[in-house]
Amino acid sequence: DSGVTQTPKHLITATGQRVTLRCSPRSGDLSVYWYQQSLDQGLQFLIQYYNGEERAKGNILERFSAQQFPDLHSELNLSSLELGDSALYFCASSQSTSGYNEQFFGPGTRLTVL
Amino acid sequence: DQQVKQNSPSLSVQEGRISILNCDYTNSMFDYFLWYKKYPAEGPTFLISISSIKDKNEDGRFTVFLNKSAKHLSLHIVPSQPGDSAVYFCAASTFGAGNMLTFGGGTRLMVKP
């Protein structure tokens, strides 16, 4: 158990809908990262937050957004969903935003768009 | 453009023998490298890391080697055990660049009893 929690574990929805994925980082970790793992691709970095502020953006679509709240949990919002958004979405956390520190991953949320 | 590549999608090894997983990168700004192990239906689990100032880091049965001139790293598992069967991901990051990880595509390791 990494100490990172993600809900829900599975999510099935229809095209055009909007969903919210939730992540709670490990105790003491200030930085949260979101990654997407599609069937035909490896893990792709989406976005990073540190202590409530956005720090880095990767290959995140404009239809996707995220935020980190004062209690440090984070939410990833996916809107106008398309079939191609079906994937595993992982959240990870680390102590800081720089330096050599590993990221600890949650169990993921499997999103299926029908 | 894949900046981190794992060219072997799968590897099969006999129990007790050495497993060697390879990873190549193209971005010379990467200075911190990590290996993660992933079982089905679970998130990646951190295994071992190495910074670019070292060429070797060891932790129990796991050793990571870094060859900066060749932009290549490898993970050695000795001795391999059936419980090591999983998908292994190589990842890289740049100090001070937000710590975001760039992952390779993964190698599925199968350790046969």
PDB file of C-alpha atoms in Angstrom, chain B:
ATOM      1  CA  ASP B   1       9.063  11.372 -30.004  1.00  0.00           C
ATOM      2  CA  GLN B   2       9.727   8.795 -27.304  1.00  0.00           C
ATOM      3  CA  GLN B   3      12.376  10.172 -24.983  1.00  0.00           C
ATOM      4  CA  VAL B   4      12.539   6.983 -22.916  1.00  0.00           C
ATOM      5  CA  LYS B   5      12.447   3.626 -24.656  1.00  0.00           C
ATOM      6  CA  GLN B   6      12.305   0.049 -23.480  1.00  0.00           C
ATOM      7  CA  ASN B   7      12.910  -1.937 -26.634  1.00  0.00           C
ATOM      8  CA  SER B   8      12.041  -5.356 -25.237  1.00  0.00           C
ATOM      9  CA  PRO B   9       8.301  -5.698 -24.640  1.00  0.00           C
ATOM     10  CA  SER B  10       8.813  -8.981 -22.828  1.00  0.00           C
ATOM     11  CA  LEU B  11      11.475 -11.115 -21.163  1.00  0.00           C
ATOM     12  CA  SER B  12      11.315 -14.685 -19.881  1.00  0.00           C
ATOM     13  CA  VAL B  13      13.824 -15.939 -17.304  1.00  0.00           C
ATOM     14  CA  GLN B  14      14.257 -19.088 -15.251  1.00  0.00           C
ATOM     15  CA  GLU B  15      13.897 -18.821 -11.486  1.00  0.00           C
ATOM     16  CA  GLY B  16      17.260 -18.244  -9.793  1.00  0.00           C
ATOM     17  CA  ARG B  17      18.878 -16.738 -12.888  1.00  0.00           C
ATOM     18  CA  ILE B  18      19.606 -13.088 -13.581  1.00  0.00           C
ATOM     19  CA  SER B  19      17.020 -10.818 -15.200  1.00  0.00           C
ATOM     20  CA  ILE B  20      18.367  -7.826 -17.121  1.00  0.00           C
ATOM     21  CA  LEU B  21      15.948  -5.143 -18.217  1.00  0.00           C
ATOM     22  CA  ASN B  22      17.173  -2.368 -20.469  1.00  0.00           C
ATOM     23  CA  CYS B  23      16.190   1.232 -21.049  1.00  0.00           C
ATOM     24  CA  ASP B  24      17.480   3.929 -23.413  1.00  0.00           C
ATOM     25  CA  TYR B  25      16.855   7.661 -23.296  1.00  0.00           C
ATOM     26  CA  THR B  26      17.471  10.516 -25.696  1.00  0.00           C
ATOM     27  CA  ASN B  27      17.091  13.635 -23.559  1.00  0.00           C
ATOM     28  CA  SER B  28      20.496  14.598 -22.147  1.00  0.00           C
ATOM     29  CA  MET B  29      18.773  16.829 -19.565  1.00  0.00           C
ATOM     30  CA  PHE B  30      17.510  13.786 -17.675  1.00  0.00           C
ATOM     31  CA  ASP B  31      19.522  13.368 -14.501  1.00  0.00           C
ATOM     32  CA  TYR B  32      17.420  11.112 -12.300  1.00  0.00           C
ATOM     33  CA  PHE B  33      16.231   7.658 -13.277  1.00  0.00           C
ATOM     34  CA  LEU B  34      13.808   5.295 -11.611  1.00  0.00           C
ATOM     35  CA  TRP B  35      12.457   1.786 -12.048  1.00  0.00           C
ATOM     36  CA  TYR B  36       8.888   0.896 -11.181  1.00  0.00           C
ATOM     37  CA  LYS B  37       7.221  -2.499 -11.038  1.00  0.00           C
ATOM     38  CA  LYS B  38       3.554  -2.890 -11.900  1.00  0.00           C
ATOM     39  CA  TYR B  39       1.203  -5.789 -11.229  1.00  0.00           C
ATOM     40  CA  PRO B  40      -2.171  -5.990 -13.015  1.00  0.00           C
ATOM     41  CA  ALA B  41      -4.904  -3.837 -11.451  1.00  0.00           C
ATOM     42  CA  GLU B  42      -2.377  -2.008  -9.247  1.00  0.00           C
ATOM     43  CA  GLY B  43      -0.454   1.236  -9.509  1.00  0.00           C
ATOM     44  CA  PRO B  44       3.281   1.260 -10.260  1.00  0.00           C
ATOM     45  CA  THR B  45       5.469   0.515  -7.236  1.00  0.00           C
ATOM     46  CA  PHE B  46       8.815   2.266  -6.832  1.00  0.00           C
ATOM     47  CA  LEU B  47      11.779  -0.144  -6.927  1.00  0.00           C
ATOM     48  CA  ILE B  48      15.065   1.684  -7.172  1.00  0.00           C
ATOM     49  CA  SER B  49      16.515   4.921  -8.496  1.00  0.00           C
ATOM     50  CA  ILE B  50      19.822   6.427  -9.538  1.00  0.00           C
ATOM     51  CA  SER B  51      21.032   9.969 -10.053  1.00  0.00           C
ATOM     52  CA  SER B  52      23.339  10.910 -12.900  1.00  0.00           C
ATOM     53  CA  ILE B  53      26.300  11.447 -10.574  1.00  0.00           C
ATOM     54  CA  LYS B  54      26.423   7.696  -9.972  1.00  0.00           C
ATOM     55  CA  ASP B  55      26.842   4.765 -12.310  1.00  0.00           C
ATOM     56  CA  LYS B  56      25.502   2.061 -10.011  1.00  0.00           C
ATOM     57  CA  ASN B  57      22.993   1.725  -7.209  1.00  0.00           C
ATOM     58  CA  GLU B  58      22.210  -1.481  -5.390  1.00  0.00           C
ATOM     59  CA  ASP B  59      19.316  -2.471  -3.145  1.00  0.00           C
ATOM     60  CA  GLY B  60      19.144  -6.125  -2.185  1.00  0.00           C
ATOM     61  CA  ARG B  61      18.490  -8.222  -5.267  1.00  0.00           C
ATOM     62  CA  PHE B  62      18.077  -5.134  -7.445  1.00  0.00           C
ATOM     63  CA  THR B  63      20.917  -3.186  -9.059  1.00  0.00           C
ATOM     64  CA  VAL B  64      20.582  -0.329 -11.513  1.00  0.00           C
ATOM     65  CA  PHE B  65      23.455   0.620 -13.818  1.00  0.00           C
ATOM     66  CA  LEU B  66      23.687   3.930 -15.631  1.00  0.00           C
ATOM     67  CA  ASN B  67      25.855   4.581 -18.687  1.00  0.00           C
ATOM     68  CA  LYS B  68      25.508   8.302 -19.370  1.00  0.00           C
ATOM     69  CA  SER B  69      27.657   8.339 -22.494  1.00  0.00           C
ATOM     70  CA  ALA B  70      25.441   5.694 -24.075  1.00  0.00           C
ATOM     71  CA  LYS B  71      22.265   7.155 -22.535  1.00  0.00           C
ATOM     72  CA  HIS B  72      21.437   3.685 -21.308  1.00  0.00           C
ATOM     73  CA  LEU B  73      20.393   2.164 -18.030  1.00  0.00           C
ATOM     74  CA  SER B  74      19.666  -1.355 -16.966  1.00  0.00           C
ATOM     75  CA  LEU B  75      18.034  -3.111 -14.045  1.00  0.00           C
ATOM     76  CA  HIS B  76      19.534  -6.384 -12.841  1.00  0.00           C
ATOM     77  CA  ILE B  77      17.535  -8.731 -10.634  1.00  0.00           C
ATOM     78  CA  VAL B  78      19.552 -11.509  -9.015  1.00  0.00           C
ATOM     79  CA  PRO B  79      18.329 -14.096  -8.268  1.00  0.00           C
ATOM     80  CA  SER B  80      15.027 -13.827 -10.078  1.00  0.00           C
ATOM     81  CA  GLN B  81      11.952 -15.137  -8.294  1.00  0.00           C
ATOM     82  CA  PRO B  82       8.467 -16.001  -9.622  1.00  0.00           C
ATOM     83  CA  GLY B  83       7.059 -13.112  -7.576  1.00  0.00           C
ATOM     84  CA  ASP B  84       9.144 -10.740  -9.696  1.00  0.00           C
ATOM     85  CA  SER B  85       6.877 -11.465 -12.664  1.00  0.00           C
ATOM     86  CA  ALA B  86       5.352  -8.092 -13.519  1.00  0.00           C
ATOM     87  CA  VAL B  87       5.677  -5.195 -15.944  1.00  0.00           C
ATOM     88  CA  TYR B  88       8.746  -3.046 -15.290  1.00  0.00           C
ATOM     89  CA  PHE B  89       8.814   0.618 -16.253  1.00  0.00           C
ATOM     90  CA  CYS B  90      11.864   2.787 -16.591  1.00  0.00           C
ATOM     91  CA  ALA B  91      11.292   6.497 -15.892  1.00  0.00           C
ATOM     92  CA  ALA B  92      13.392   9.648 -16.049  1.00  0.00           C
ATOM     93  CA  SER B  93      13.195  13.191 -14.762  1.00  0.00           C
ATOM     94  CA  THR B  94      15.173  16.426 -14.663  1.00  0.00           C
ATOM     95  CA  PHE B  95      16.246  18.044 -11.409  1.00  0.00           C
ATOM     96  CA  GLY B  96      14.369  21.251 -10.770  1.00  0.00           C
ATOM     97  CA  ALA B  97      11.898  20.690 -13.594  1.00  0.00           C
ATOM     98  CA  GLY B  98       8.981  19.828 -11.376  1.00  0.00           C
ATOM     99  CA  ASN B  99       9.950  16.197 -10.908  1.00  0.00           C
ATOM    100  CA  MET B 100       7.567  15.025 -13.645  1.00  0.00           C
ATOM    101  CA  LEU B 101       8.405  11.543 -14.870  1.00  0.00           C
ATOM    102  CA  THR B 102       8.790  10.435 -18.468  1.00  0.00           C
ATOM    103  CA  PHE B 103       8.114   6.709 -18.723  1.00  0.00           C
ATOM    104  CA  GLY B 104       9.243   4.027 -21.106  1.00  0.00           C
ATOM    105  CA  GLY B 105       6.690   1.643 -22.580  1.00  0.00           C
ATOM    106  CA  GLY B 106       7.435  -1.146 -20.110  1.00  0.00           C
ATOM    107  CA  THR B 107       8.881  -4.673 -20.251  1.00  0.00           C
ATOM    108  CA  ARG B 108       6.855  -7.665 -19.111  1.00  0.00           C
ATOM    109  CA  LEU B 109       9.076  -9.993 -17.089  1.00  0.00           C
ATOM    110  CA  MET B 110       8.052 -13.611 -16.646  1.00  0.00           C
ATOM    111  CA  VAL B 111      10.064 -15.687 -14.180  1.00  0.00           C
ATOM    112  CA  LYS B 112       9.438 -19.388 -14.644  1.00  0.00           C
ATOM    113  CA  PRO B 113       9.701 -21.764 -11.661  1.00  0.00           C
TER     114      PRO B 113
END
